[in-house]
Tab-separated table of C-alpha atoms (C1' of nucleotides) in Angstrom:
chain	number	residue	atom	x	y	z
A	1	UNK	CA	0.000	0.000	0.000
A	2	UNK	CA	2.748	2.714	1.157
A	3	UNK	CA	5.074	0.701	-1.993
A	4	UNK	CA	2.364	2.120	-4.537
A	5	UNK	CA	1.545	5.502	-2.892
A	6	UNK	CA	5.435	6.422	-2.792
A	7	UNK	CA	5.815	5.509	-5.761
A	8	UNK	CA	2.912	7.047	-7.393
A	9	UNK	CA	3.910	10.474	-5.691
A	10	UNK	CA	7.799	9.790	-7.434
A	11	UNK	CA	6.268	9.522	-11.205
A	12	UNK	CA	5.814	12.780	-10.557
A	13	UNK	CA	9.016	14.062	-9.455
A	14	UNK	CA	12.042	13.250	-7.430
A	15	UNK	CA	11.169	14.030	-3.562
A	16	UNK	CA	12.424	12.800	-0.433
A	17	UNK	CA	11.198	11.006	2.372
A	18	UNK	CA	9.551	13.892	4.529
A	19	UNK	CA	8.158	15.835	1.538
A	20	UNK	CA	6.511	12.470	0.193
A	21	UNK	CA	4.514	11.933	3.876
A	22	UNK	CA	3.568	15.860	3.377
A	23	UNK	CA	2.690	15.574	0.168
A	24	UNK	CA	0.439	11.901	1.046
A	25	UNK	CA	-0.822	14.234	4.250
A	26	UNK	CA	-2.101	16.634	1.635
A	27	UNK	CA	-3.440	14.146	-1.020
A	28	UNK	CA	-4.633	11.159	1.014
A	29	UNK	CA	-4.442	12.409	4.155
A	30	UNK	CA	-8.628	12.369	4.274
A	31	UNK	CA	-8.750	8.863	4.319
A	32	UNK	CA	-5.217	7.826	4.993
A	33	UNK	CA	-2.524	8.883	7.252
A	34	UNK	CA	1.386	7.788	7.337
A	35	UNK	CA	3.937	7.880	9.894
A	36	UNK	CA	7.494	8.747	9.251
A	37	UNK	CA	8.225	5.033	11.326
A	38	UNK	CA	6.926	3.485	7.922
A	39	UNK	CA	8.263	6.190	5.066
A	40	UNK	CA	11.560	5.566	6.202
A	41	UNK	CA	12.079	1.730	6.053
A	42	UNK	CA	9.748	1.749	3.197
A	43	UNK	CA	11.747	4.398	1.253
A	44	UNK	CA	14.843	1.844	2.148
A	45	UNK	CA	13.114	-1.552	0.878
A	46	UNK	CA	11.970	0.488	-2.247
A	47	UNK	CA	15.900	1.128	-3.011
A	48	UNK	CA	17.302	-2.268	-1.829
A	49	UNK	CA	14.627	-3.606	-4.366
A	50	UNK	CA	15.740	-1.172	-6.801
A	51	UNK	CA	12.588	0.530	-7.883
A	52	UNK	CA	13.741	3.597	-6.910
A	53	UNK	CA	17.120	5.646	-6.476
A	54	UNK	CA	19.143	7.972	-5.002
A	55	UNK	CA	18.874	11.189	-6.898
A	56	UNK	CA	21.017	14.338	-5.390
A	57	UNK	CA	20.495	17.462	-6.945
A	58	UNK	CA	23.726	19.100	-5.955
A	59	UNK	CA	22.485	22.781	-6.342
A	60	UNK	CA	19.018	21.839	-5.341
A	61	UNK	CA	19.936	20.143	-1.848
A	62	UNK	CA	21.663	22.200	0.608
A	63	UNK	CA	20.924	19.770	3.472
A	64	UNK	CA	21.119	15.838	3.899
A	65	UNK	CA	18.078	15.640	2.317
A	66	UNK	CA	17.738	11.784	0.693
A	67	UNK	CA	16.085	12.696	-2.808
A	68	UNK	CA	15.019	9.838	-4.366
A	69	UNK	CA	13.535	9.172	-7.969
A	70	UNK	CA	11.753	6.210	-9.445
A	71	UNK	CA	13.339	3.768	-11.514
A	72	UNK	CA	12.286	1.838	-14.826
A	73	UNK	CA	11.769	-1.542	-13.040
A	74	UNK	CA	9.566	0.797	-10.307
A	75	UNK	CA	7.610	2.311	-12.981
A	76	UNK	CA	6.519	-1.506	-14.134
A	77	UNK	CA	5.778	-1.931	-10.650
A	78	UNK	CA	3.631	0.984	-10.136
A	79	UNK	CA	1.593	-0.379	-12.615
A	80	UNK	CA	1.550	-3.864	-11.622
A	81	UNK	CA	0.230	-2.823	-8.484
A	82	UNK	CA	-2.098	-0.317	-9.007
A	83	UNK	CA	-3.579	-2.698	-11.886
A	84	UNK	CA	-3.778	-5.994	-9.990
A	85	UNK	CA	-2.145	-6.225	-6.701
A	86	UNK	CA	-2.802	-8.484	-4.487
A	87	UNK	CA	-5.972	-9.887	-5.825
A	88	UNK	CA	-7.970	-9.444	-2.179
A	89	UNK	CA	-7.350	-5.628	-2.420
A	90	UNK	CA	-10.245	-4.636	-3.950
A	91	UNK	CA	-11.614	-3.898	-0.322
A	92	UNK	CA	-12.604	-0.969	0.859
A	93	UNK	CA	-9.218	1.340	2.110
A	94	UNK	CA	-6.923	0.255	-1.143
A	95	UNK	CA	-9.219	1.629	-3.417
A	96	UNK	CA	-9.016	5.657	-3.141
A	97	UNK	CA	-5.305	4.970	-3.477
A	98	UNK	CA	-5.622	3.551	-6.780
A	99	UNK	CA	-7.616	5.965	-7.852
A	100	UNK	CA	-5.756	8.401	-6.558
A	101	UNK	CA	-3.735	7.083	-9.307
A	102	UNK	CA	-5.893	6.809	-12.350
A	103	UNK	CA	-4.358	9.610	-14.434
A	104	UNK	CA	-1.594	7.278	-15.108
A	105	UNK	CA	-4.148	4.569	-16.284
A	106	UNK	CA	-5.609	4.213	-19.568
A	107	UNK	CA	-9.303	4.589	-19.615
A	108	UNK	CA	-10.030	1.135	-20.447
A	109	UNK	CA	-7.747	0.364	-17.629
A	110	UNK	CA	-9.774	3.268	-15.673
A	111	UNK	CA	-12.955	1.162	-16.622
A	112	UNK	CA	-12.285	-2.771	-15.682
A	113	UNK	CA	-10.861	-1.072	-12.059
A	114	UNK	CA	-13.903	0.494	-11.798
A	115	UNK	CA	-16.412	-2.502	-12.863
A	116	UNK	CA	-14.414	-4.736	-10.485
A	117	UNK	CA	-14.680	-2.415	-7.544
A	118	UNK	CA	-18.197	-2.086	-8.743
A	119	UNK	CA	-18.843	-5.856	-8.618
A	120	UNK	CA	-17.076	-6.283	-5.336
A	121	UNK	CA	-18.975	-3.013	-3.775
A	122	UNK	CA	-22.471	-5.201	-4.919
A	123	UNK	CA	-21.715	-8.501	-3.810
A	124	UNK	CA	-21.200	-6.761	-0.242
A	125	UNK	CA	-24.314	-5.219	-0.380
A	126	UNK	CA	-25.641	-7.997	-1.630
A	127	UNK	CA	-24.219	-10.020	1.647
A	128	UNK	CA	-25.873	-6.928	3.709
A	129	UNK	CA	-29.496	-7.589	2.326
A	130	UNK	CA	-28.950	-11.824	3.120
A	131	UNK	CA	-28.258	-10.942	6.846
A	132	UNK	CA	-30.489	-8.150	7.711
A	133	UNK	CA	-33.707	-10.972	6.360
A	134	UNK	CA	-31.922	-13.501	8.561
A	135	UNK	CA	-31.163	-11.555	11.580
A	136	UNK	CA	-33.939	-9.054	11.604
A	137	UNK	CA	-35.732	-9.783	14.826
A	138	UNK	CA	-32.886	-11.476	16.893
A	139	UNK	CA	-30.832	-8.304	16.320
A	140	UNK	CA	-30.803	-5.206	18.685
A	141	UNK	CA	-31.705	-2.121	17.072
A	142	UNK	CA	-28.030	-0.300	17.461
A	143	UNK	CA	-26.878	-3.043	15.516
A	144	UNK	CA	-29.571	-2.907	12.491
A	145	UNK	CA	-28.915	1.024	12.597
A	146	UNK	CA	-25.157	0.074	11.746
A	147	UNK	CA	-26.465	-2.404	9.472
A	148	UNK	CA	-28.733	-0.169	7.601
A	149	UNK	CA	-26.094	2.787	7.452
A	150	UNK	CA	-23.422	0.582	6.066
A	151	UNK	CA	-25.496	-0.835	3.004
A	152	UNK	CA	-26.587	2.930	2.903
A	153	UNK	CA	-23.067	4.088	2.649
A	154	UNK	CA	-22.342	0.922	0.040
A	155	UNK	CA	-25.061	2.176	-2.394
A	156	UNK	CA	-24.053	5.648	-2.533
A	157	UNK	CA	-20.557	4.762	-3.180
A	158	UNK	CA	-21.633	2.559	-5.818
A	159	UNK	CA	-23.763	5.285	-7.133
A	160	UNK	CA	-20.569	6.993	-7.591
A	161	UNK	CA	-18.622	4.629	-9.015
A	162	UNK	CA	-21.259	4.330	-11.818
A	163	UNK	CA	-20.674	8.073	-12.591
A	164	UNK	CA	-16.661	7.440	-12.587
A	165	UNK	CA	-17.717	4.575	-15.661
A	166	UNK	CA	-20.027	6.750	-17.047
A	167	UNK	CA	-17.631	9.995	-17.423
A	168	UNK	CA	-14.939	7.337	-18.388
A	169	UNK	CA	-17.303	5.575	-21.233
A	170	UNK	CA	-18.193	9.441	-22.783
A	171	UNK	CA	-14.724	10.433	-22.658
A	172	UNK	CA	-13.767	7.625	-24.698
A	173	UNK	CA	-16.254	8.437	-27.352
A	174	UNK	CA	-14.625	12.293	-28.030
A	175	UNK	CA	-11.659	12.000	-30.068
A	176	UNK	CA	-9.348	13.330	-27.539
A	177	UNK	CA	-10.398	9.932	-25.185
A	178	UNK	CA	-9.600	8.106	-28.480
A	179	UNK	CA	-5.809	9.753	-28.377
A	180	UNK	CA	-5.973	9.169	-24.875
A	181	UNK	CA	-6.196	5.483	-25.381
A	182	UNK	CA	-3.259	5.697	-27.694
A	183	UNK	CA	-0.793	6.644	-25.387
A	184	UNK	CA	1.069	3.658	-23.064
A	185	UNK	CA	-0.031	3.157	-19.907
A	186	UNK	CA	1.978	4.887	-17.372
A	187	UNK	CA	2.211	8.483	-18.797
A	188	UNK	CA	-0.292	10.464	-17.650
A	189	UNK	CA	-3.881	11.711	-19.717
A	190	UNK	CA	-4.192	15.443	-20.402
A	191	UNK	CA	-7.714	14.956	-19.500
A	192	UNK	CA	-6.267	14.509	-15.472
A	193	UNK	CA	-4.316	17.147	-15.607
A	194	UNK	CA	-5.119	20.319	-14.751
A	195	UNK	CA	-9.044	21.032	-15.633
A	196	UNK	CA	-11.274	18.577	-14.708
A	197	UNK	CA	-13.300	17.372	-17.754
A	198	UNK	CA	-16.802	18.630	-18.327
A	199	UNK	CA	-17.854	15.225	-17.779
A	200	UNK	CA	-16.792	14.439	-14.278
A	201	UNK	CA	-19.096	14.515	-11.534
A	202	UNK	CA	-19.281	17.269	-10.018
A	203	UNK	CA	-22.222	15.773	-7.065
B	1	UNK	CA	-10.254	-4.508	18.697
B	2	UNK	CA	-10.866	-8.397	18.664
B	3	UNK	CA	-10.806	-8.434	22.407
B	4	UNK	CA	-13.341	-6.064	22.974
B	5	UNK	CA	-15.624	-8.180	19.949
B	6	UNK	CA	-14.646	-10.906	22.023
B	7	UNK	CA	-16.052	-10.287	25.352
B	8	UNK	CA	-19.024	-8.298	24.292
B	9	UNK	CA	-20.073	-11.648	22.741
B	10	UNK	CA	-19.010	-13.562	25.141
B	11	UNK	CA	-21.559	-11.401	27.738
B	12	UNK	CA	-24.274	-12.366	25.706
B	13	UNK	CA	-23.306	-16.160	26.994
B	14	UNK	CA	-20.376	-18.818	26.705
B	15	UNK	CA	-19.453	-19.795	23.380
B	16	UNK	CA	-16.269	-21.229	22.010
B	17	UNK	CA	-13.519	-20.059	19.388
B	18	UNK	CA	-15.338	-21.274	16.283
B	19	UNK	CA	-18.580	-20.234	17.354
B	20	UNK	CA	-17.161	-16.848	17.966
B	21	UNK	CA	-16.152	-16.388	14.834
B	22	UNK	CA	-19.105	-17.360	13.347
B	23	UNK	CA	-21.517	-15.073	15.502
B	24	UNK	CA	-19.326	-12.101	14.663
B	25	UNK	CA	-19.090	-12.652	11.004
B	26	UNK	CA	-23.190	-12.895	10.982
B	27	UNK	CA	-23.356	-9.688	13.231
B	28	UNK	CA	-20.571	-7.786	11.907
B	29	UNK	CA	-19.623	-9.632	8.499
B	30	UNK	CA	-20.306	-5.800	7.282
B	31	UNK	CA	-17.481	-4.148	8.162
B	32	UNK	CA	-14.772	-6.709	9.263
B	33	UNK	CA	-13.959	-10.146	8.896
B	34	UNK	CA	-12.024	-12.152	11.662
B	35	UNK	CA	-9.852	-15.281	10.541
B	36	UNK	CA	-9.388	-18.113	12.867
B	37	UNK	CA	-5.781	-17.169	13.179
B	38	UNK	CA	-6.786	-14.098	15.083
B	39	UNK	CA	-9.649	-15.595	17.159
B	40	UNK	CA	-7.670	-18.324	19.121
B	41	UNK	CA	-4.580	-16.723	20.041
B	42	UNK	CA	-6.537	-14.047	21.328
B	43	UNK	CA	-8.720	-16.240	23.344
B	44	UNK	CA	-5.944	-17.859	24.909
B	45	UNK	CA	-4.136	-14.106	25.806
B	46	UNK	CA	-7.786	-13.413	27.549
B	47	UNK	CA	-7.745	-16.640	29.535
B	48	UNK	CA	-4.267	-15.293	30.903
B	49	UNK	CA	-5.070	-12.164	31.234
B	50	UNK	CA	-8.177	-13.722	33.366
B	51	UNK	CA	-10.630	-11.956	31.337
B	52	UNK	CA	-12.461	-14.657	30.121
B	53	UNK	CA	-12.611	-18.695	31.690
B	54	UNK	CA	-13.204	-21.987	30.228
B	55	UNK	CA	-16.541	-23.416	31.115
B	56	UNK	CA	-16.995	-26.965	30.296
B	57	UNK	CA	-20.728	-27.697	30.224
B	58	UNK	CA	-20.560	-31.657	30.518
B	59	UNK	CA	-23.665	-32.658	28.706
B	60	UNK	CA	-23.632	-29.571	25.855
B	61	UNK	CA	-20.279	-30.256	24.883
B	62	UNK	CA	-20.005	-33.608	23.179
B	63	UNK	CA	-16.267	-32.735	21.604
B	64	UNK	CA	-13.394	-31.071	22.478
B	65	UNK	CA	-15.256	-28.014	22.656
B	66	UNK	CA	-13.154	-25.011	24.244
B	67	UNK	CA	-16.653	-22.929	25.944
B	68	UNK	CA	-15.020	-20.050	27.599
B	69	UNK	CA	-17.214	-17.601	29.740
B	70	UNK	CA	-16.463	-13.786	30.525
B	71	UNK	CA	-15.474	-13.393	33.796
B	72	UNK	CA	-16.068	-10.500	36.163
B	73	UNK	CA	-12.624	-8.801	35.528
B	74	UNK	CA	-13.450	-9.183	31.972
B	75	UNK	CA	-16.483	-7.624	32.374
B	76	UNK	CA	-14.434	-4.443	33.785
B	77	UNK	CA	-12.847	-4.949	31.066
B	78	UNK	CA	-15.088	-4.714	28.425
B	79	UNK	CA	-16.553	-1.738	29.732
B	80	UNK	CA	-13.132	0.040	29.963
B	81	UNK	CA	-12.737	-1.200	26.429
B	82	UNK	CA	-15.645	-0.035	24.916
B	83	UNK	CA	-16.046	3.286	26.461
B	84	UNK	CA	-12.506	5.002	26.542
B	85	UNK	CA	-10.460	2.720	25.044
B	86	UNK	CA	-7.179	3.424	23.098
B	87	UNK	CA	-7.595	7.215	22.872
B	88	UNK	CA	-6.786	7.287	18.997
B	89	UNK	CA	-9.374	4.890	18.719
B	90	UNK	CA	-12.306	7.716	17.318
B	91	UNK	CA	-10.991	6.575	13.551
B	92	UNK	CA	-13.030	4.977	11.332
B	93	UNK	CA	-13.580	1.139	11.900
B	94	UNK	CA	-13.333	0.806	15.846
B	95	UNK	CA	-16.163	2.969	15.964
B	96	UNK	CA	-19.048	0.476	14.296
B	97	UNK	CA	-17.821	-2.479	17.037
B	98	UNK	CA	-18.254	-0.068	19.845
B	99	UNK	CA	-21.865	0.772	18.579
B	100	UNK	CA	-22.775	-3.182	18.510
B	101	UNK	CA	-22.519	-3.619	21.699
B	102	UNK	CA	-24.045	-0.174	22.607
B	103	UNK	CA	-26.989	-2.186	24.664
B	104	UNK	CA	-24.735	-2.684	27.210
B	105	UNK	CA	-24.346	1.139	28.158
B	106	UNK	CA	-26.353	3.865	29.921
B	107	UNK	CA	-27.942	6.473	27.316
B	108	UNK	CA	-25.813	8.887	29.027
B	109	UNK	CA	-22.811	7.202	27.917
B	110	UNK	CA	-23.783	6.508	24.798
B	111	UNK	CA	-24.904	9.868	23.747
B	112	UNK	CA	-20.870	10.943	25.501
B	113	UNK	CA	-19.476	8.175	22.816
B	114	UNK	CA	-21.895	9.894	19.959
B	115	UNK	CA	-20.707	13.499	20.440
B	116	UNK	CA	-16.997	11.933	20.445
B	117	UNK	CA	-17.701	10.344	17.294
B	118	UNK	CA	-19.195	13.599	16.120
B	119	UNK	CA	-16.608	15.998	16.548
B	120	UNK	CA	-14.290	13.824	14.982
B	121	UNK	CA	-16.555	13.455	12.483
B	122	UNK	CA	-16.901	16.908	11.866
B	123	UNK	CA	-13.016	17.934	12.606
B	124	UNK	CA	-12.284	15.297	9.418
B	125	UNK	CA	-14.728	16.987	7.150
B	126	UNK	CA	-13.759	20.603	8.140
B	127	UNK	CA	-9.821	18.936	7.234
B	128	UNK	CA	-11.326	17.881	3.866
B	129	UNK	CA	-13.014	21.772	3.391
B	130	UNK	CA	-9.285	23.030	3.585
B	131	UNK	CA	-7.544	20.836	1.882
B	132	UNK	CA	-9.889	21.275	-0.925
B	133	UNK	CA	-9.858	25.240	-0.935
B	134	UNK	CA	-6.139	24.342	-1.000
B	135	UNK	CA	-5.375	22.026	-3.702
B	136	UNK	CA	-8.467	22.575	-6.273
B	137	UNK	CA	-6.587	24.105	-9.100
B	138	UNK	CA	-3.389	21.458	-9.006
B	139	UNK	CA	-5.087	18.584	-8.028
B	140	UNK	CA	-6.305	15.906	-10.726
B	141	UNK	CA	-9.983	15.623	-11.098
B	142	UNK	CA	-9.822	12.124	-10.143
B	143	UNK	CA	-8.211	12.572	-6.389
B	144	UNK	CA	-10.831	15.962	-6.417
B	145	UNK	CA	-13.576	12.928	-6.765
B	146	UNK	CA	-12.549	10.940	-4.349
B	147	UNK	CA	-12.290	14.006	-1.615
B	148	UNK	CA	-15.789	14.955	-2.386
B	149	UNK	CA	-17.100	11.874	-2.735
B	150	UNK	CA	-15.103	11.079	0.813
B	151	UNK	CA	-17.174	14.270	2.192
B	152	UNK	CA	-20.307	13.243	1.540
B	153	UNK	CA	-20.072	10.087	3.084
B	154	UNK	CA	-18.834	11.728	5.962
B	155	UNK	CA	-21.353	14.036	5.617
B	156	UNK	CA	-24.055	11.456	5.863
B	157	UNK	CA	-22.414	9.664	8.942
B	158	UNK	CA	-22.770	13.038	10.803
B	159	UNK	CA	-26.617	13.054	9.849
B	160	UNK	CA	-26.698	9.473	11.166
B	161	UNK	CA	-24.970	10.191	14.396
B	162	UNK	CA	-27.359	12.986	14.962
B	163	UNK	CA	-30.422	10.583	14.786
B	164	UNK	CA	-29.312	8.464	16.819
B	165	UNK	CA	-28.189	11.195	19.539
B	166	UNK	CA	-31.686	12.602	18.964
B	167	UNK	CA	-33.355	8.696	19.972
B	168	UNK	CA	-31.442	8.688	22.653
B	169	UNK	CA	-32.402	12.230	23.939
B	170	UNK	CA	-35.755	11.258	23.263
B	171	UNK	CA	-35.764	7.844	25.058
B	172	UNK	CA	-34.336	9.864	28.088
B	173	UNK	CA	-37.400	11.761	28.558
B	174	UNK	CA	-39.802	8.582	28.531
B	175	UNK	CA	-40.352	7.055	32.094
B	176	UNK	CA	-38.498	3.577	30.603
B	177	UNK	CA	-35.852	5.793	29.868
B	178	UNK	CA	-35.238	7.269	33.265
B	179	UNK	CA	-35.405	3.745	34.747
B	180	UNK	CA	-32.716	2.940	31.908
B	181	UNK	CA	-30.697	5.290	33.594
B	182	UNK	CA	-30.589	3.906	36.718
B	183	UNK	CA	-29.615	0.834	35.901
B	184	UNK	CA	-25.923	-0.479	36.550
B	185	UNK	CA	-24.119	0.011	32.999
B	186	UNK	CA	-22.759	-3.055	31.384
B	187	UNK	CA	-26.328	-4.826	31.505
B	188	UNK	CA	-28.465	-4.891	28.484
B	189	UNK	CA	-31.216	-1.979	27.833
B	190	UNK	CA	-34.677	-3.418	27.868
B	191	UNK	CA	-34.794	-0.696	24.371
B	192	UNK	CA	-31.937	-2.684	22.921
B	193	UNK	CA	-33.345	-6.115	23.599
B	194	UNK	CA	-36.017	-7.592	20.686
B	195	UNK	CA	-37.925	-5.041	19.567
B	196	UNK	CA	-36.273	-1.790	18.262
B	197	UNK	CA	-37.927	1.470	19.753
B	198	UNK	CA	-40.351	3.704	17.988
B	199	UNK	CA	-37.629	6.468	18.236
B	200	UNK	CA	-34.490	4.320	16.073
B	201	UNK	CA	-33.995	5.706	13.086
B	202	UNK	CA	-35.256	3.178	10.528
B	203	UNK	CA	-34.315	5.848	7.437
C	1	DT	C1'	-16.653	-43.821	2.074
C	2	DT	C1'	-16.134	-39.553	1.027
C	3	DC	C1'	-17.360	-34.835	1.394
C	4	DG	C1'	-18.593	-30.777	3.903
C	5	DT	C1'	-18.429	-28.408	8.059
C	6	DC	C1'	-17.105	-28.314	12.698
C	7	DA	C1'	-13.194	-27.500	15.595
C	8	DT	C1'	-8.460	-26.123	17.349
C	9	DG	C1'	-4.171	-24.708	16.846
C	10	DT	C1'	0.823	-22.854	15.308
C	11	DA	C1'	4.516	-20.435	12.496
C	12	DA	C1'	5.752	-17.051	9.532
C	13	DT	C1'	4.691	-12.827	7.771
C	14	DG	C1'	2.684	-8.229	6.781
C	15	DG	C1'	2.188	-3.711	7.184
C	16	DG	C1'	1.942	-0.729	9.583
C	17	DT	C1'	2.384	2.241	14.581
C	18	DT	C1'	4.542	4.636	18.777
C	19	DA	C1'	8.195	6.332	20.981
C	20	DC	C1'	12.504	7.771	20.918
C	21	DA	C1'	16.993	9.959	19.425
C	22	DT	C1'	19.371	13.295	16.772
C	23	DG	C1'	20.395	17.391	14.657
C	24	DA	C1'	20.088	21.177	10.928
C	25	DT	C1'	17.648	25.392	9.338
C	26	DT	C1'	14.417	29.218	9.421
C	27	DA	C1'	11.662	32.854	11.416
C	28	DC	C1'	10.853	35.873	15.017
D	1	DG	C1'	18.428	32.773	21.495
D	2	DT	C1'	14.748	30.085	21.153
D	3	DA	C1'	10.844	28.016	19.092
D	4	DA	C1'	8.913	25.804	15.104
D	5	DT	C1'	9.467	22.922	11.492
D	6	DC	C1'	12.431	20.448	8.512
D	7	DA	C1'	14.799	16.088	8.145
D	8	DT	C1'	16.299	11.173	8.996
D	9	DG	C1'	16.409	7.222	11.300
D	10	DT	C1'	15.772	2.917	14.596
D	11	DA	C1'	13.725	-0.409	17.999
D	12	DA	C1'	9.966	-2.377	19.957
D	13	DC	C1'	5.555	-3.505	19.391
D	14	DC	C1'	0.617	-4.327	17.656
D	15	DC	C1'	-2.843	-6.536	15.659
D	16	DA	C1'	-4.004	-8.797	12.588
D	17	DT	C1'	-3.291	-12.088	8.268
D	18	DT	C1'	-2.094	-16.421	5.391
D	19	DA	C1'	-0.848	-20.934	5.139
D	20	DC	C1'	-0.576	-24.993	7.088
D	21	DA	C1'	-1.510	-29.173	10.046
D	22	DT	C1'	-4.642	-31.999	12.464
D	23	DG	C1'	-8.597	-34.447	13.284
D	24	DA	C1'	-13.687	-35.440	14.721
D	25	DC	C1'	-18.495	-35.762	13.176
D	26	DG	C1'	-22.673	-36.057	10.242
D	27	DA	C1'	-24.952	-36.764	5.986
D	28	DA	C1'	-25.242	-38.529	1.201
DNA sequence: TTCGTCATGTAATGGGTTACATGATTAC
DNA sequence: GTAATCATGTAACCCATTACATGACGAA
């Protein structure tokens, strides 16, 4: 989880280890929130692996300041994990990362994330629905409140994620989503850049 | 986390490790799943601790059942547990166990745990208001999504929270309610027993 | 007799956290 | 000069997971 975020933030440019947590803080930090304990090591297993490197910008580093940069082999990486993973982290708290992510994604890419979170977000809800008819009566109230919230809370995010396909599936039918799909995975769309499409949800 | 799952079932009456398990994936499948990895290890840590005791009903147990009972130190315990707690604990998932086994506590102490959970609730969201005044122009519309889309969730939690602060105000001003009071806390609520009250949100 | 499910357990591992230690640089 | 914040790092721990091993029992 930290492998991917640092090394999503290091596409983007060379940082080091305390401007990557500020940066996460800034990005992420709603639904996520790193210590330096874990940058640290992380930053160090990242190297010893050799998806990324040290990268010292004499005139640009007056302190000790441990730059790093990704590497080729961490680019592949990125994408293996943002793309499959392990194959049980399609629950809940991985998610916003990868999407956090999607620029770098094609939008067909974009699209079978999305149906599979989709499918996953469903099949909970649809576990939701099977207990609340069998527990219904034996169940104290604070309980079926939860209950009820939670599937609540399920259907709005899948709501959303339907909007996420939708934008994607329009975008792919202007000709700049067909150039978009062009380009190799890993470089990022112009459509993520800086203005948000027309077709994004706004909500 | 477990623990406290652990002996708020276990108040309810003895069980054993796999019957645990069960029972909490049936009441709490929603948000978290225990593996039986977790479940015995951490029985055996609560029968040191003296929190919980085995309880070998001759004629119920036909195998080499393990029934372990809560014991009065446990129910201390659980109590401690479930009311205060790890201070960090306000975040996200600990939050939905505590509510579970909200039967067991006075109104007054659940509507203190409520208006904890709210002003966290509302300190994230206010976090997410900055950071998106901050970042709006050089973010990518994808991680914009995800905040807003983050907010309204949390949004909607809030509203929850505040119904079920407002059933609890309103079940303190009903004669059953002031003899809720008085009971000792850590024994269920006749409310929170079989039939929800009028005054639950059912949304 | 074989399959599903009940039932208990351990070892290795994962993916972080907290607390602590250290020190440089910047702003007032 | 002193406080805040920038900057890096380590050790100990936490709370779970996965994978594996073992075996009893009931139903087809």
């Amino acid at each position: 989880m930290l492998e991917l975020a640092i090394l999503g933030l290091l596409k983007e440019r060379a940082m080091h280890g305390y401007e990557l947590r500020k940066q996460l803080g800034q990005r992420l930090g709603f639904f996520w929130r790193v210590s330096f304990g874990s940058i640290y090591p992380t930053l160090k297993k990242l190297e010893r692996q050799g998806l990324v490197e040290k990268f010292l910008a004499e005139e640009t580093t007056p302190r000790r300041k441990q730059v790093y940069r990704i590497t080729e082999s961490g680019e592949a990486e990125f994408l293996e994990l943002i793309s499959e993973g392990a194959s049980t982290a399609w629950e809940e708290d991985k998610f916003p990362l990868r999407l956090a992510f999607f620029r770098y994604l094609r939008p067909e890419s974009r699209i079978r994330l999305l149906e599979r979170r989709r499918a996953y977000l469903e099949e909970k809800l649809d576990e939701g629905r099977r207990s609340m008819r069998r527990a219904r009566r034996q169940t104290d109230p604070y309980t079926l409140s939860l209950m009820r919230h939670g599937m609540d809370v399920t259907a709005s995010d899948i709501a959303w994620i339907d909007e996420l396909i939708a934008a994607e599936r329009a975008a792919l039918e202007t000709p700049q989503g067909k150039l978009d799909s062009a380009r190799p995975e890993g470089t990022p769309s112009e459509l993520a850049s800086d203005q948000p499409p027309q077709t994004m949800p706004t909500k």
